[in-house]
PDB file of C-alpha atoms in Angstrom:
ATOM      1  CA  UNK A 219     -33.699  29.008  41.077  1.00 50.00           C
ATOM      2  CA  UNK A 220     -30.417  27.255  41.864  1.00 56.00           C
ATOM      3  CA  UNK A 221     -28.690  24.956  39.401  1.00 63.00           C
ATOM      4  CA  UNK A 222     -28.766  21.383  40.736  1.00 70.00           C
ATOM      5  CA  UNK A 223     -25.268  20.146  39.880  1.00 70.00           C
ATOM      6  CA  UNK A 224     -25.600  16.903  41.850  1.00 70.00           C
ATOM      7  CA  UNK A 225     -28.940  16.130  40.219  1.00 70.00           C
ATOM      8  CA  UNK A 226     -27.439  16.825  36.804  1.00 69.00           C
ATOM      9  CA  UNK A 227     -24.444  14.557  37.519  1.00 73.00           C
ATOM     10  CA  UNK A 228     -26.826  11.798  38.627  1.00 73.00           C
ATOM     11  CA  UNK A 229     -28.736  12.115  35.346  1.00 73.00           C
ATOM     12  CA  UNK A 230     -25.488  11.955  33.362  1.00 75.00           C
ATOM     13  CA  UNK A 231     -24.420   8.814  35.257  1.00 78.00           C
ATOM     14  CA  UNK A 232     -27.861   7.252  34.723  1.00 77.00           C
ATOM     15  CA  UNK A 233     -27.670   8.088  31.017  1.00 75.00           C
ATOM     16  CA  UNK A 234     -24.188   6.545  30.768  1.00 79.00           C
ATOM     17  CA  UNK A 235     -25.435   3.374  32.460  1.00 79.00           C
ATOM     18  CA  UNK A 236     -28.423   3.159  30.116  1.00 75.00           C
ATOM     19  CA  UNK A 237     -26.186   3.749  27.066  1.00 76.00           C
ATOM     20  CA  UNK A 238     -23.878   0.912  28.177  1.00 80.00           C
ATOM     21  CA  UNK A 239     -26.876  -1.342  28.716  1.00 77.00           C
ATOM     22  CA  UNK A 240     -28.252  -0.462  25.284  1.00 74.00           C
ATOM     23  CA  UNK A 241     -24.836  -1.084  23.697  1.00 78.00           C
ATOM     24  CA  UNK A 242     -24.730  -4.546  25.302  1.00 78.00           C
ATOM     25  CA  UNK A 243     -28.220  -5.322  23.965  1.00 78.00           C
ATOM     26  CA  UNK A 244     -27.161  -4.604  20.381  1.00 81.00           C
ATOM     27  CA  UNK A 245     -25.525  -8.014  20.068  1.00 82.00           C
ATOM     28  CA  UNK A 246     -28.970  -9.559  20.497  1.00 85.00           C
ATOM     29  CA  UNK A 247     -30.526  -7.515  17.699  1.00 88.00           C
ATOM     30  CA  UNK A 248     -30.449  -9.164  14.285  1.00 93.00           C
ATOM     31  CA  UNK A 249     -31.760  -8.130  10.907  1.00 95.00           C
ATOM     32  CA  UNK A 250     -31.773 -10.073   7.653  1.00 97.00           C
ATOM     33  CA  UNK A 251     -31.506  -8.618   4.168  1.00 97.00           C
ATOM     34  CA  UNK A 252     -32.249 -10.504   0.959  1.00 98.00           C
ATOM     35  CA  UNK A 253     -31.188 -10.104  -2.657  1.00 97.00           C
ATOM     36  CA  UNK A 254     -31.880 -11.989  -5.858  1.00 96.00           C
ATOM     37  CA  UNK A 255     -35.406 -12.871  -4.792  1.00 96.00           C
ATOM     38  CA  UNK A 256     -34.159 -14.480  -1.587  1.00 97.00           C
ATOM     39  CA  UNK A 257     -31.326 -16.445  -3.196  1.00 97.00           C
ATOM     40  CA  UNK A 258     -28.845 -14.571  -0.980  1.00 97.00           C
ATOM     41  CA  UNK A 259     -29.657 -13.798   2.664  1.00 98.00           C
ATOM     42  CA  UNK A 260     -27.394 -11.903   5.034  1.00 98.00           C
ATOM     43  CA  UNK A 261     -27.960 -11.510   8.766  1.00 97.00           C
ATOM     44  CA  UNK A 262     -26.311  -8.665  10.663  1.00 96.00           C
ATOM     45  CA  UNK A 263     -26.368  -7.909  14.397  1.00 92.00           C
ATOM     46  CA  UNK A 264     -26.893  -4.546  16.076  1.00 88.00           C
ATOM     47  CA  UNK A 265     -23.171  -3.845  15.915  1.00 85.00           C
ATOM     48  CA  UNK A 266     -23.467  -4.162  12.115  1.00 88.00           C
ATOM     49  CA  UNK A 267     -21.393  -7.327  12.111  1.00 92.00           C
ATOM     50  CA  UNK A 268     -22.281  -9.999   9.563  1.00 95.00           C
ATOM     51  CA  UNK A 269     -23.259 -13.091  11.562  1.00 95.00           C
ATOM     52  CA  UNK A 270     -24.787 -15.329   8.879  1.00 97.00           C
ATOM     53  CA  UNK A 271     -24.690 -15.586   5.102  1.00 97.00           C
ATOM     54  CA  UNK A 272     -26.870 -17.966   3.105  1.00 98.00           C
ATOM     55  CA  UNK A 273     -26.315 -18.511  -0.617  1.00 97.00           C
ATOM     56  CA  UNK A 274     -28.690 -20.692  -2.582  1.00 96.00           C
ATOM     57  CA  UNK A 275     -26.674 -23.509  -4.253  1.00 95.00           C
ATOM     58  CA  UNK A 276     -28.234 -22.624  -7.608  1.00 94.00           C
ATOM     59  CA  UNK A 277     -26.013 -19.500  -7.651  1.00 93.00           C
ATOM     60  CA  UNK A 278     -22.808 -21.495  -7.297  1.00 92.00           C
ATOM     61  CA  UNK A 279     -22.273 -21.937 -11.001  1.00 93.00           C
ATOM     62  CA  UNK A 280     -19.636 -20.462 -13.314  1.00 93.00           C
ATOM     63  CA  UNK A 281     -22.384 -18.497 -15.102  1.00 92.00           C
ATOM     64  CA  UNK A 282     -23.400 -16.699 -11.883  1.00 90.00           C
ATOM     65  CA  UNK A 283     -19.867 -16.055 -10.646  1.00 89.00           C
ATOM     66  CA  UNK A 284     -19.930 -12.370 -11.672  1.00 91.00           C
ATOM     67  CA  UNK A 285     -23.426 -11.690 -10.283  1.00 94.00           C
ATOM     68  CA  UNK A 286     -22.908 -13.385  -6.901  1.00 95.00           C
ATOM     69  CA  UNK A 287     -20.734 -10.670  -5.276  1.00 95.00           C
ATOM     70  CA  UNK A 288     -23.295  -8.000  -6.210  1.00 96.00           C
ATOM     71  CA  UNK A 289     -26.090 -10.037  -4.605  1.00 97.00           C
ATOM     72  CA  UNK A 290     -24.035 -10.596  -1.452  1.00 97.00           C
ATOM     73  CA  UNK A 291     -23.231  -6.881  -1.185  1.00 97.00           C
ATOM     74  CA  UNK A 292     -26.890  -5.930  -1.699  1.00 97.00           C
ATOM     75  CA  UNK A 293     -28.110  -8.401   0.930  1.00 98.00           C
ATOM     76  CA  UNK A 294     -25.478  -7.306   3.489  1.00 97.00           C
ATOM     77  CA  UNK A 295     -26.254  -3.623   2.916  1.00 97.00           C
ATOM     78  CA  UNK A 296     -29.996  -4.184   3.373  1.00 97.00           C
ATOM     79  CA  UNK A 297     -29.396  -6.138   6.578  1.00 97.00           C
ATOM     80  CA  UNK A 298     -26.973  -3.505   7.887  1.00 95.00           C
ATOM     81  CA  UNK A 299     -29.463  -0.692   7.304  1.00 95.00           C
ATOM     82  CA  UNK A 300     -32.221  -2.636   9.060  1.00 95.00           C
ATOM     83  CA  UNK A 301     -29.955  -3.492  12.015  1.00 93.00           C
ATOM     84  CA  UNK A 302     -28.886   0.148  12.346  1.00 91.00           C
ATOM     85  CA  UNK A 303     -32.521   1.234  12.527  1.00 92.00           C
ATOM     86  CA  UNK A 304     -33.291  -1.406  15.162  1.00 91.00           C
ATOM     87  CA  UNK A 305     -30.223  -0.300  17.149  1.00 87.00           C
ATOM     88  CA  UNK A 306     -31.389   3.320  16.974  1.00 86.00           C
ATOM     89  CA  UNK A 307     -34.830   2.312  18.231  1.00 87.00           C
ATOM     90  CA  UNK A 308     -33.316   0.259  21.070  1.00 82.00           C
ATOM     91  CA  UNK A 309     -31.172   3.206  22.152  1.00 79.00           C
ATOM     92  CA  UNK A 310     -34.206   5.461  22.091  1.00 81.00           C
ATOM     93  CA  UNK A 311     -36.187   2.953  24.137  1.00 80.00           C
ATOM     94  CA  UNK A 312     -33.404   2.481  26.705  1.00 74.00           C
ATOM     95  CA  UNK A 313     -32.776   6.192  27.203  1.00 71.00           C
ATOM     96  CA  UNK A 314     -36.368   7.416  26.943  1.00 74.00           C
ATOM     97  CA  UNK A 315     -36.915  10.301  29.317  1.00 69.00           C
ATOM     98  CA  UNK A 316     -33.255  10.588  30.258  1.00 62.00           C
ATOM     99  CA  UNK A 317     -31.838  12.392  27.280  1.00 54.00           C
ATOM    100  CA  UNK A 318     -32.946  15.903  26.475  1.00 55.00           C
ATOM    101  CA  UNK A 319     -33.879  16.648  22.894  1.00 52.00           C
ATOM    102  CA  UNK A 320     -30.674  18.379  21.827  1.00 52.00           C
ATOM    103  CA  UNK A 321     -30.761  19.833  18.316  1.00 54.00           C
ATOM    104  CA  UNK A 322     -27.919  18.445  16.263  1.00 54.00           C
ATOM    105  CA  UNK A 323     -27.381  15.401  18.512  1.00 55.00           C
ATOM    106  CA  UNK A 324     -27.193  12.554  16.039  1.00 55.00           C
ATOM    107  CA  UNK A 325     -27.211   9.032  17.482  1.00 55.00           C
ATOM    108  CA  UNK A 326     -27.662   7.314  14.128  1.00 53.00           C
ATOM    109  CA  UNK A 327     -24.162   5.838  14.271  1.00 54.00           C
ATOM    110  CA  UNK A 328     -24.651   4.397  17.739  1.00 54.00           C
ATOM    111  CA  UNK A 329     -23.544   0.779  17.700  1.00 49.00           C
ATOM    112  CA  UNK A 330     -21.364   1.071  14.654  1.00 47.00           C
TER     113      UNK A 330
END
């Protein structure tokens, strides 16, 4: 049984193309996280970039000034985690059947 170097190189090139395609698609993925019962909403794209932040006007008071940053951080973190999971799923979908199951290969940071 001979090793098919050309076939292997073709698979690597195909995988690279699919990875680039998946990377480009990440900008279209969005996830929203909420905090404070929906008073703060953060939307993050598949590259984990904050693209939208909504703060209910009722929080814009001197009394809530100390709590507001915590709510923003919580909402952004929730959105970032959700976007990362969607990005991971998109990568898996795009490269299905091309990438061997390699123990220790962690693609969880793809898109970050």
